[in-house]
XYZ file of C-alpha atoms in Angstrom:
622
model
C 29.250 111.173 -69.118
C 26.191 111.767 -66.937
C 24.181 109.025 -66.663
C 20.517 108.953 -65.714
C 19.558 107.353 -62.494
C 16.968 104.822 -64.531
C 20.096 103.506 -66.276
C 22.395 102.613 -63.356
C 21.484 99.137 -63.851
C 22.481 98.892 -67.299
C 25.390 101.585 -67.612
C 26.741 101.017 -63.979
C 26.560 97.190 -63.365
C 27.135 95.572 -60.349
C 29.813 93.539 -59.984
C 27.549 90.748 -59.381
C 26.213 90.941 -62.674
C 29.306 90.409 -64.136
C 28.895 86.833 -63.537
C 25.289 87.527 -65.954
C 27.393 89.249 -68.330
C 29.796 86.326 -69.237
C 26.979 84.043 -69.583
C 25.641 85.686 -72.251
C 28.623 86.373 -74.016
C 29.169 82.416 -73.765
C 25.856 81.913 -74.790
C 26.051 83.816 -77.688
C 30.027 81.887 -78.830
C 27.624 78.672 -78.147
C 24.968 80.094 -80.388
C 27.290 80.602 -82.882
C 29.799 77.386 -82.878
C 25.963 75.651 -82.684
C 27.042 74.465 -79.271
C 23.143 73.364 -78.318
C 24.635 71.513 -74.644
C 26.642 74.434 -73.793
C 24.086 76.681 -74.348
C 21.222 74.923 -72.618
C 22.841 74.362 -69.912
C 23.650 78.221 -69.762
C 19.942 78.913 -69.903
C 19.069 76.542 -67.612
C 21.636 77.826 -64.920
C 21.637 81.969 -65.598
C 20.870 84.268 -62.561
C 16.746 84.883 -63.198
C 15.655 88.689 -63.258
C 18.284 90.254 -64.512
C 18.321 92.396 -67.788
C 19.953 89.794 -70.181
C 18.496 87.009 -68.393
C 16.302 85.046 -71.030
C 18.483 85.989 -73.887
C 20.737 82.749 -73.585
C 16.779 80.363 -73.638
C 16.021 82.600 -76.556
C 19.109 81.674 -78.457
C 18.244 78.013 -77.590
C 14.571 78.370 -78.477
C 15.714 79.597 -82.182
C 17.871 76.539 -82.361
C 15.381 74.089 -81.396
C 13.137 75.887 -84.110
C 15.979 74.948 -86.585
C 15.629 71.411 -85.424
C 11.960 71.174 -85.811
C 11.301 70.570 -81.374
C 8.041 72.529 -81.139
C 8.738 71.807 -76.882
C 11.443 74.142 -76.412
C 10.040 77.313 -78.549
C 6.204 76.595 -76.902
C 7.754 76.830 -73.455
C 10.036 79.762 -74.367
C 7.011 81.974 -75.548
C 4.743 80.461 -72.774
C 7.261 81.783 -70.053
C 8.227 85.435 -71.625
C 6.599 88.330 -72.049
C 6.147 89.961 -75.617
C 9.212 91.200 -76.622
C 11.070 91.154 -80.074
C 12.873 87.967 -79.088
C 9.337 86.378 -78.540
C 8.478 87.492 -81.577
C 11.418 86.143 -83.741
C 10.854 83.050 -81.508
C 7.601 83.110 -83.032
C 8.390 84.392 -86.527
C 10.856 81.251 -87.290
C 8.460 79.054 -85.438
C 5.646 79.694 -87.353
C 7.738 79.144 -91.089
C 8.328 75.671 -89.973
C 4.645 74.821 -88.447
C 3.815 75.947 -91.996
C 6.007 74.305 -93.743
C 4.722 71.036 -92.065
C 1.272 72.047 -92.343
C 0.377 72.147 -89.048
C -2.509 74.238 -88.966
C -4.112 73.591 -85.802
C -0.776 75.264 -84.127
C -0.001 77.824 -86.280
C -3.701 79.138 -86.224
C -3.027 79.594 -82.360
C -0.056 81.318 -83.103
C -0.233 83.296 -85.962
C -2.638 85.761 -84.497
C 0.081 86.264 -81.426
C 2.650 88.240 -84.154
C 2.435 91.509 -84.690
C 2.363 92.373 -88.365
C 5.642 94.098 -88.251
C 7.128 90.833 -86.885
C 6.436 88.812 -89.971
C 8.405 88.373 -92.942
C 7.384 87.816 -96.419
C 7.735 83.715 -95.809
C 5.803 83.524 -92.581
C 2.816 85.933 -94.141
C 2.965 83.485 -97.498
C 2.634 80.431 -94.775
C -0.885 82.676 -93.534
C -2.011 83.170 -96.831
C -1.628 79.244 -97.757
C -3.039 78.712 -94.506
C -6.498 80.805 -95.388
C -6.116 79.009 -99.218
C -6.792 76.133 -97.538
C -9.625 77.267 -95.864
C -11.286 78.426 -99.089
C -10.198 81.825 -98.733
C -7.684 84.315 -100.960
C -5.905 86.781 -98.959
C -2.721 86.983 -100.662
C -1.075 89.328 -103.268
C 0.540 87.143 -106.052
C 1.329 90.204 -107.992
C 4.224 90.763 -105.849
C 5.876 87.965 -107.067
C 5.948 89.163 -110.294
C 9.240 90.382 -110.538
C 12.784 89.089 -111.739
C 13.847 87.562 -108.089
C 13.319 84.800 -106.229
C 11.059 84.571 -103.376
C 11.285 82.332 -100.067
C 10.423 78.394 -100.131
C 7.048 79.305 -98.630
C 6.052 81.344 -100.798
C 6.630 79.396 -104.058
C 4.546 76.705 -102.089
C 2.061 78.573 -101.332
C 2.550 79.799 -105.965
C 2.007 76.056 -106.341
C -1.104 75.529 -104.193
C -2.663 78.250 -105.748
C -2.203 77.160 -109.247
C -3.064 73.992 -108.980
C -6.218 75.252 -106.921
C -7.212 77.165 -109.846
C -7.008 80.528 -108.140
C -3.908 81.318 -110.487
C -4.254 80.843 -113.960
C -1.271 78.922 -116.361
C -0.868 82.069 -117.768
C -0.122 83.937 -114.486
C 2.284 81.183 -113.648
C 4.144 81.157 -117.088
C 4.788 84.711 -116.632
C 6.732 84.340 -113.456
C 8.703 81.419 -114.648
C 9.696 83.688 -117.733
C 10.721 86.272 -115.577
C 12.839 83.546 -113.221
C 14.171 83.054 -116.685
C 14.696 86.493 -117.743
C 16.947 87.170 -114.376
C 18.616 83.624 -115.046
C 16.999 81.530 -112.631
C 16.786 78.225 -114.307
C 16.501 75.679 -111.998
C 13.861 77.253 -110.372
C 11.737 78.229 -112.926
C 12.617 74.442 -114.215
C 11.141 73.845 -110.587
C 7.783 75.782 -110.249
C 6.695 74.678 -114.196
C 7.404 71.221 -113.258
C 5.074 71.646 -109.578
C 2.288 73.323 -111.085
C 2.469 70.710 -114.500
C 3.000 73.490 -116.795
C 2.182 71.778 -119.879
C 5.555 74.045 -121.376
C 8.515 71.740 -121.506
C 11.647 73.449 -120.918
C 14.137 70.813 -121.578
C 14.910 72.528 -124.504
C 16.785 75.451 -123.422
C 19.934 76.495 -123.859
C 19.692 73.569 -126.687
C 21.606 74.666 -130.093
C 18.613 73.285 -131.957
C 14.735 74.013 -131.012
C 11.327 73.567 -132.028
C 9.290 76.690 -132.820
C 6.754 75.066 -133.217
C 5.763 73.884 -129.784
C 5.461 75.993 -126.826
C 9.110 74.908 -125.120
C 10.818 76.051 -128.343
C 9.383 79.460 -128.278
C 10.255 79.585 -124.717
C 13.657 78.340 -125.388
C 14.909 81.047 -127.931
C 13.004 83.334 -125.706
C 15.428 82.059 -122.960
C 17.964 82.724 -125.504
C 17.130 85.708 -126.575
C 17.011 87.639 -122.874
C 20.188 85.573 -122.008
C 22.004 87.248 -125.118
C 20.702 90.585 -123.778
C 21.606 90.159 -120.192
C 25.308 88.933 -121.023
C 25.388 92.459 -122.849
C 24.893 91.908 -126.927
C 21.602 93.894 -126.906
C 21.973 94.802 -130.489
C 22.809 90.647 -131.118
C 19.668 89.552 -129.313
C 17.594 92.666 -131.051
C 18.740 91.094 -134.330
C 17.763 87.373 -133.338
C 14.411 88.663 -132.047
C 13.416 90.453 -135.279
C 14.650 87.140 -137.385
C 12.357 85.055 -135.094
C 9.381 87.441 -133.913
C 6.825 86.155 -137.089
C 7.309 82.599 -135.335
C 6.340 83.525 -131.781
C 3.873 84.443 -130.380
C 2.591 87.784 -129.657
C 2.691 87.791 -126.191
C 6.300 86.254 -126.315
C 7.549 89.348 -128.769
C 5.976 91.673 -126.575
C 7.656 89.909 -123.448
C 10.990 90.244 -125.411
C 10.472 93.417 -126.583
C 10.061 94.621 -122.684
C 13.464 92.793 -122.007
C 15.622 94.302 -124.225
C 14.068 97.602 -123.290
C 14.979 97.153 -119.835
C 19.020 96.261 -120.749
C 18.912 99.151 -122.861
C 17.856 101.200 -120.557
C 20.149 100.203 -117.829
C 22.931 100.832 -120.131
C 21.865 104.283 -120.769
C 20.715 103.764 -124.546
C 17.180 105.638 -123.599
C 16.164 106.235 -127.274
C 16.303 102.643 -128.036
C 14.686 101.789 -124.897
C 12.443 103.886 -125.592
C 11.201 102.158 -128.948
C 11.719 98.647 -127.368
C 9.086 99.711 -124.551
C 6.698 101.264 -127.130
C 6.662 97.115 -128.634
C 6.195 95.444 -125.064
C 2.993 94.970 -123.538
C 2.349 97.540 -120.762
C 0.332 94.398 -118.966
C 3.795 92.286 -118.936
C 5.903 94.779 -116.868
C 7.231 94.739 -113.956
C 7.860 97.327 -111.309
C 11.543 97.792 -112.547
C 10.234 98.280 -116.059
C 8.238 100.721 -115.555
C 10.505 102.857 -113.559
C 12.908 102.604 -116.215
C 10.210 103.556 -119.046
C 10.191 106.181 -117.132
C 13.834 107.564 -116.661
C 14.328 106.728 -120.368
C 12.107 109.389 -121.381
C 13.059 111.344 -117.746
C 17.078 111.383 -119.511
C 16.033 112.280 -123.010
C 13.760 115.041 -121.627
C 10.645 113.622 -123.486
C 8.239 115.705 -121.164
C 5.156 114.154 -122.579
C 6.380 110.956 -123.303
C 7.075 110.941 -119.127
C 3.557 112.387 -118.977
C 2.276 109.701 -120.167
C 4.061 107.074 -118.584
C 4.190 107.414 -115.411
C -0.119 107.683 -116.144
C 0.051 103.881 -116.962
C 1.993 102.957 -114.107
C 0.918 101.126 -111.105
C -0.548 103.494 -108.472
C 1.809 102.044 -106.142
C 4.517 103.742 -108.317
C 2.665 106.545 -109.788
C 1.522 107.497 -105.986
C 5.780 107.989 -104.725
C 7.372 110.675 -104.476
C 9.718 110.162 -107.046
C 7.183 110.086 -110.041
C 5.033 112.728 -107.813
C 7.887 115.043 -108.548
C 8.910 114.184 -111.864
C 5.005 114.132 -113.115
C 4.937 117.854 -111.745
C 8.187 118.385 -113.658
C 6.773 117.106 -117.108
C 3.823 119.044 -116.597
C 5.919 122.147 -115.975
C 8.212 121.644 -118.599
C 4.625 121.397 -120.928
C 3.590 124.726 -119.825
C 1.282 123.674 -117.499
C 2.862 124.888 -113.926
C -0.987 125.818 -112.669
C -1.174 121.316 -112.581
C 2.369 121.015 -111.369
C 2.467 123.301 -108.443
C -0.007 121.402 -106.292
C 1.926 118.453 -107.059
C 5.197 119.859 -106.327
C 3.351 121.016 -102.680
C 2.216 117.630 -101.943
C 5.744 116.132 -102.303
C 6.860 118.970 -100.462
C 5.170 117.893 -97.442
C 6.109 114.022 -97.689
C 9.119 114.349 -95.284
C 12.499 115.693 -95.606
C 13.745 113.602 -98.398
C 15.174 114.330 -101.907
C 12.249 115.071 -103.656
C 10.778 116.979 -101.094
C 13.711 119.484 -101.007
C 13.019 119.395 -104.823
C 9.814 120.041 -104.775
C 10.600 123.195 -102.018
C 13.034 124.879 -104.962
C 10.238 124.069 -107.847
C 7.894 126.013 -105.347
C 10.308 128.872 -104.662
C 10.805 127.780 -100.577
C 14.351 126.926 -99.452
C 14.611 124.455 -96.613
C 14.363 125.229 -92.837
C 15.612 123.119 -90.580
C 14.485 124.412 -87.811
C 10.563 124.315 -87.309
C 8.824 122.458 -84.893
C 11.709 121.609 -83.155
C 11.731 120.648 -79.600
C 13.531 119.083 -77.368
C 12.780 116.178 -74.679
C 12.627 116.646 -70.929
C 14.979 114.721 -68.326
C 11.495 113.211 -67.250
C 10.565 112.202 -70.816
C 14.358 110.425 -71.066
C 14.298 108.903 -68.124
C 10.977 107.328 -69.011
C 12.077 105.902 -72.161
C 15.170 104.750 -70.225
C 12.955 102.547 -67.896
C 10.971 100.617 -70.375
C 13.270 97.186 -70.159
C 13.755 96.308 -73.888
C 15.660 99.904 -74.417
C 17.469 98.575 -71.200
C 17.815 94.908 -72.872
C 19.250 96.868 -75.984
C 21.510 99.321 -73.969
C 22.936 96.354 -71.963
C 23.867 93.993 -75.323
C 25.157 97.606 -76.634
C 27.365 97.956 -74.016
C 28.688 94.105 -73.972
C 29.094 94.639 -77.543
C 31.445 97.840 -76.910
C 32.961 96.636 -73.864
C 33.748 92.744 -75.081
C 34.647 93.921 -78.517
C 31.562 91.666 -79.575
C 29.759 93.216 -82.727
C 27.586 90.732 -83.554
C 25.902 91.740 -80.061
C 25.339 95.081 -81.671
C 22.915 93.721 -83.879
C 20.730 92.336 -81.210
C 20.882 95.721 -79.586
C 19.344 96.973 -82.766
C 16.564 94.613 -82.887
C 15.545 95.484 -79.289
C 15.928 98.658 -80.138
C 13.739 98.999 -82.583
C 11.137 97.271 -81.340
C 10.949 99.649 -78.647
C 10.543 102.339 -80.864
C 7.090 100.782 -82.340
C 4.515 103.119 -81.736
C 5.900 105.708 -80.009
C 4.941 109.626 -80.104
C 7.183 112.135 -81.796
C 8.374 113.321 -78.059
C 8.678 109.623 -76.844
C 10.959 109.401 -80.045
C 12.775 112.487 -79.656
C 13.821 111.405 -76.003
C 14.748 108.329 -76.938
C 16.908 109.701 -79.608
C 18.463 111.727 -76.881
C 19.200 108.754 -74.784
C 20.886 106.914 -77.560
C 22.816 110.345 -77.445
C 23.971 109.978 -74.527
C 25.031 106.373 -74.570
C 27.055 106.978 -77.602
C 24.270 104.530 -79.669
C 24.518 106.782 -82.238
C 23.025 104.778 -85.173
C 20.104 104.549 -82.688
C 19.672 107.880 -82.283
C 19.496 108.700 -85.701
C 17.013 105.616 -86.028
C 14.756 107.093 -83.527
C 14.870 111.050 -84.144
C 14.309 110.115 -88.216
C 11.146 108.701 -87.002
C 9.398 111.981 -86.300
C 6.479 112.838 -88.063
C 5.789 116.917 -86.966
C 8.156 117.716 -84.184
C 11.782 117.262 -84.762
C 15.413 117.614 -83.281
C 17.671 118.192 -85.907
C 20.641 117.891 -84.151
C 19.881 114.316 -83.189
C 18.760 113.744 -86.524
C 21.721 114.967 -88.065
C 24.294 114.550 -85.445
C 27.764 115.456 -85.837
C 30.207 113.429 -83.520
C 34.384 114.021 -84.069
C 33.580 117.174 -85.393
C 37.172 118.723 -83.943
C 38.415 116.021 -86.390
C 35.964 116.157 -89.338
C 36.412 120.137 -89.729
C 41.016 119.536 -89.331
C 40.515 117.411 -92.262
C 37.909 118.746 -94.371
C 39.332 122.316 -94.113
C 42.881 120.708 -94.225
C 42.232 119.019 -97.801
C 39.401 121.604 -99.067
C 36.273 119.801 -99.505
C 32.838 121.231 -98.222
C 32.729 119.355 -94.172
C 28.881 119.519 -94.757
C 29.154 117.067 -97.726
C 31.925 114.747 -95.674
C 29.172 114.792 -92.794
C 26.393 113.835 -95.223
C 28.508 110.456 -96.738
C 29.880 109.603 -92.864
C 25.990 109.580 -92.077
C 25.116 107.297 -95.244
C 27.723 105.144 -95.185
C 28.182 104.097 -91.373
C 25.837 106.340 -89.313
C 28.785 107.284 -87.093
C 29.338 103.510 -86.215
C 33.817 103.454 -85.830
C 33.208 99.810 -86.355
C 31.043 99.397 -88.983
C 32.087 96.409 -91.714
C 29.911 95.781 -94.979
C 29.248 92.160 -95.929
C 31.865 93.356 -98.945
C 35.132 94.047 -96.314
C 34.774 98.178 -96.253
C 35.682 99.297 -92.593
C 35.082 102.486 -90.281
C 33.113 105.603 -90.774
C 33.607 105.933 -93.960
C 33.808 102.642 -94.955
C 36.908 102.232 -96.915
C 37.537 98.930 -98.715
C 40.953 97.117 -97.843
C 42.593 98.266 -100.970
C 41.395 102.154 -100.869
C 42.727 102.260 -97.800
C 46.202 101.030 -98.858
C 46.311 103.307 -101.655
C 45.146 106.214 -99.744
C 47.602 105.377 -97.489
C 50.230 105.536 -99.931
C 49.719 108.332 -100.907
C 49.630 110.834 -97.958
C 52.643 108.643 -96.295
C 50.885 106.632 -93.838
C 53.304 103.717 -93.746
C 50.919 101.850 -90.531
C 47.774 102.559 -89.878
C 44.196 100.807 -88.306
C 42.026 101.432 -91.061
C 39.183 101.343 -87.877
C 40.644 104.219 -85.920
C 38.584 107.402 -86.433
C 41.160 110.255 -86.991
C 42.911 107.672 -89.705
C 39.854 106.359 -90.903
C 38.204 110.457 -91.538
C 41.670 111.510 -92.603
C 41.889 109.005 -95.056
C 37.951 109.441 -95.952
C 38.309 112.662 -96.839
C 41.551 112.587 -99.030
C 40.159 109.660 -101.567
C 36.797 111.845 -101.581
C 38.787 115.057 -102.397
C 40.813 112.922 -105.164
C 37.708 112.041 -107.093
C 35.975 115.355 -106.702
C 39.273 116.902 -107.990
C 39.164 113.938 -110.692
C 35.245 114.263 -111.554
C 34.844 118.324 -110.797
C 31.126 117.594 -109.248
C 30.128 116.583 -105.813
C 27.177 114.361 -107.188
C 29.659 112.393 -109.604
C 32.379 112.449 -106.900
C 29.348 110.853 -104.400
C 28.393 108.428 -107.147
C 32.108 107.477 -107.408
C 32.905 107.097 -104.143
C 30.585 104.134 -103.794
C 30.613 102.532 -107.014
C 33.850 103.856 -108.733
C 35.196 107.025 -110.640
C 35.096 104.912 -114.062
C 31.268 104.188 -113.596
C 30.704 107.789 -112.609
C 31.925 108.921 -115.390
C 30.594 106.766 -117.573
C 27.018 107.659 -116.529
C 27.509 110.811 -117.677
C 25.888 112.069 -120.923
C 26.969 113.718 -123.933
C 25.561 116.484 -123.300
C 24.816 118.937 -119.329
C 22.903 117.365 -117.725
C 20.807 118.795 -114.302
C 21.986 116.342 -111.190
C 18.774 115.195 -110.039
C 18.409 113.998 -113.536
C 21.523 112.027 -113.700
C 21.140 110.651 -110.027
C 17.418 109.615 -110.618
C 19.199 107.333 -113.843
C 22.409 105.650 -112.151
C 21.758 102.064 -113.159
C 22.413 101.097 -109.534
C 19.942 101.170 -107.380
C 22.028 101.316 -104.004
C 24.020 103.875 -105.443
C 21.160 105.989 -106.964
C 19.804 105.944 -103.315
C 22.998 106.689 -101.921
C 24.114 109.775 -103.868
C 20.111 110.681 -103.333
C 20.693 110.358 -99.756
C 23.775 111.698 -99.284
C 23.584 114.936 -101.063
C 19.969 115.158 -99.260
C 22.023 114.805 -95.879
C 24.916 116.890 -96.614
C 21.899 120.038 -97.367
C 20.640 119.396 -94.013
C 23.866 119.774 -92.444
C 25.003 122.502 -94.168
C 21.934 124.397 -92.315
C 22.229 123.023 -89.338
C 26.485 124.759 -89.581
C 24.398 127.915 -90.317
C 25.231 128.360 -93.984
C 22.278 129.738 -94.042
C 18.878 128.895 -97.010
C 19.670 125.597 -98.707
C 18.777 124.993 -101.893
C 19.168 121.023 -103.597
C 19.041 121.903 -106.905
C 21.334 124.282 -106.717
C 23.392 121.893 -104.283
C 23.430 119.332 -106.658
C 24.119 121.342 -109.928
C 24.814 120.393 -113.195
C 26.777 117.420 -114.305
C 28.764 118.369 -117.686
C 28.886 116.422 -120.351
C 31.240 113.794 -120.711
């Protein structure tokens, strides 16, 4: 490999900064065996100036933030300059000043983070911050959902109600929906903090009291706990026996519920009528999607018409109901409203729906305009600002000590240093993540484009000697392999899910040794590449030959051929249709994704016009 004079630092150390090197990898086994002496006395004692030099103080500083010292994080940020490890310095720091209520230091601070530095805790801390200066920034309607939020924001829930700024009613919705996704103890929690006058020490009781407000709540509890544990008709029935005695906006509230489960289970026409008998003002975000793909999978054009009219703009606004609006208004004979539609999604980016909207319009995708590619100059620029050094350096510890979890710093450093940046600043350093073999980084920075793009950093294709032996070798379409390796691993050999898959294409422990089985492996390192694509491709040729459709075979390959198959209908079905209504959400993304990539690549091998639709097909019936 050639390496760029700018980057002799980081790719062609010294031997003198070996010394550097192994104090950072022993500050970050300190950081992790919570060693706070060892590593102290690291950051006390590291050689100053060099490019990894403050990383073993900013390892300390975030554990003197766990142990509420304000000293140690202060001096940290007073003695760096801005930099993503200043501002997750910051980030933590501020949760706990707001935790403790100090607002004299965390109004110093808070204006010091950039917005993309915050999380959702630190900007509830702000917005409890300017609640107790008499102002309302915040936006409680996001926590009106079926999930649970951080501590500071249910503090900041709690302030607000008993403020007054948030009424009971607000706040008894979100507890029911804490209920609904089977969070008892804290929706126990937040009606006992804001004295919700409801008292829920009746559920999950055999016997309760419809008359008072905890009893209704309670069968409602039992009700959407019925549903959830998967007797939808069961809680249906116990709903209808008990509706007269709740009240409306309960039934309604149920109503919406079962709709959901239904839905999620595929039963559209019934979640269809269940959604017609909730109250539209009572959804959520997931609700409403799911409205939607009930009458998306039953082809009720203007019952999707109207639907996804009532939605939030935030969801009527994507480009998923952007696209399937334009569709209902097509299918309705009304193409003159759905072609301008269908152009606007179009030109949203080079995602599903926009290659959707390109077939609706008659336009097959091009890969190739705009593109352009970066000067040595423009690399070499890039390659001198020090956090893409910082994040080369960790990169190449992480490689060369066999220490992942220093990959993940490299990420963060990485994309910091991508904030802001120009298409051609992007594009060259995409090519300098090339060239360092940081592939997910160069995908990370060349997907950033807005109007001039690479496509062959965007879509690279690394091992491709090995990729084509086995996907001509076992018969499946290499474009399609390329578009799941980039999905599932983005060409990261080492790559581990929090669940135990491994490699490229992230096989779980007990694929592998099936797979393995099979084609006679008797050892193998389920991390080497050759074994790992060899292996890949086989199980993805097995369910394609099991399934007969790429999108099902996709679908199965990351949540199982049984679930693919059962989420297919009785009747054809067209594949953007069945992907847009896979009841999982990563793996309705992922097949979405996937088949999206493998499109791109296919052009990119010169197959010539792409077309998704056709690419994606139809999925029989089952």
């Amino acid at each position: 490999m050639q390496f760029l004079p700018a980057l002799m630092a980081v790719t062609l150390a010294a031997p003198a900064f070996a010394a550097v090197d192994d104090q950072v990898i022993a500050a970050r086994d300190a950081w992790r065996r919570n060693d706070i002496a060892t590593l102290n006395s690291i950051a006390a004692t590291i050689t100053p100036g060099q490019t990894l030099s403050a990383y073993p103080a900013y390892w300390a500083a975030l554990k003197a933030v766990d142990s509420d010292d304000d000293v140690q994080p202060q001096a940290f940020l007073n003695s760096q300059p801005d930099s993503v490890m200043t501002e997750r310095v910051r980030n933590e720091w501020l949760k706990k000043l707001g935790k403790r209520e100090d607002w004299v230091t965390f109004s110093r601070e808070w204006p010091k983070l950039a917005p993309e530095g915050s999380d959702e805790e630190s900007r509830c801390y702000n917005d409890l911050y300017a609640l107790r200066q008499g102002r309302s920034t915040a936006n409680y309607d996001a926590f009106l959902a079926s999930r649970q939020i951080p501590d500071g924001c249910t503090t900041l829930i709690v302030a607000a109600a008993n403020k007054g700024v948030l009424s009971q009613d607000w706040v008894l919705r979100r507890v029911r929906l804490l209920l609904a996704a089977n969070y008892l103890t804290a929706a126990r929690q937040l009606a006992a903090m804001t004295l919700l006058p409801v008292d829920l020490t009746q559920l999950s009781r055999s016997y309760t009291d419809l008359s008072t407000s905890g009893g209704q709540e309670a069968v409602l509890y039992d009700i959407v706990s019925r549903a959830r544990g998967g007797n939808i008709d069961g809680a249906a029935s116990q709903l209808l026996s008990v509706q007269n005695q709740l009240s409306k906006e309960r039934t309604a509230f149920a109503w919406g519920q079962l709709a959901l489960f239904s839905a999620k289970k595929l039963e559209m026409g019934q979640a269809l009528q269940w959604f017609d008998r909730a109250d539209p003002n009572q959804l959520t975000d997931e609700q409403w999607e799911w409205w939607g793909r009930a009458a998306l999978r039953t082809q009720q054009w203007p019952t999707l018409d109207r639907v996804i009219a009532q939605m939030p703009d935030r969801l009527s606004s994507s480009n998923t109901w952007q696209y399937w609006k334009a569709r209902s208004l097509k299918a309705q004979g009304r193409e003159n409203e759905a072609r301008p539609l269908f152009a606007k999604v179009s030109n949203s980016g080079r995602n599903f729906y926009a290659l959707l909207s390109l077939d609706e319009l008659g336009t097959s995708m091009a890969s190739d305009s705009r593109t352009e590619k970066a000067s040595g100059k423009e690399v070499a620029a890039v390659a001198a600002e020090p956090a893409v050094q910082r994040s080369l350096a960790l990169f190449n510890l992480s490689e060369n000590y066999r220490k992942p979890e220093l990959r993940e710093d490299a990420r963060r450093e990485w994309r910091w240093a991508m904030r802001g940046k120009s298409d051609q600043q992007l594009l060259a350093a995409a090519e300098l993540a090339k060239q360092q073999s940081f592939l997910d980084m160069a995908i990370y920075s060349a997907d950033r484009t807005v109007n001039v793009h690479d496509y062959s950093l965007r879509y690279l294709t690394p091992y491709r000697d090995i990729t084509h032996r086995y996907a001509n070798l076992i018969g499946v379409d290499e474009a399609w392999v390329y578009g799941l390796i980039r999905q599932e691993s983005r060409f990261v050999s080492v790559a581990r899910s929090g669940v135990g898959a491994s490699g490229l294409m992230q096989l779980m422990p007990s694929t592998a040794k099936w797979v393995a089985g099979k084609i006679g492996l008797g050892s193998y390192a389920v991390n080497n590449i050759d074994t790992n694509i060899q292996m890949g491709t086989w199980y993805l040729s097995y369910v394609l030959d099991k399934l007969g459709q790429e999108v099902l075979a996709t679908a199965a390959y990351n949540a199982g051929p049984s679930r693919a198959k059962a989420w297919q209908a009785d009747v054809p079905m067209e594949g953007a249709v069945y992907a847009e209504t896979i009841p999982f959400t990563e793996t309705r993304e992922y097949v979405q994704k996937v088949m999206t990539n493998a499109a791109y690549y296919a052009s990119g091998f010169g197959e010539g016009p792409q077309s998704l639709k056709r690419r994606i097909g139809i999925i029989p019936a089952k």
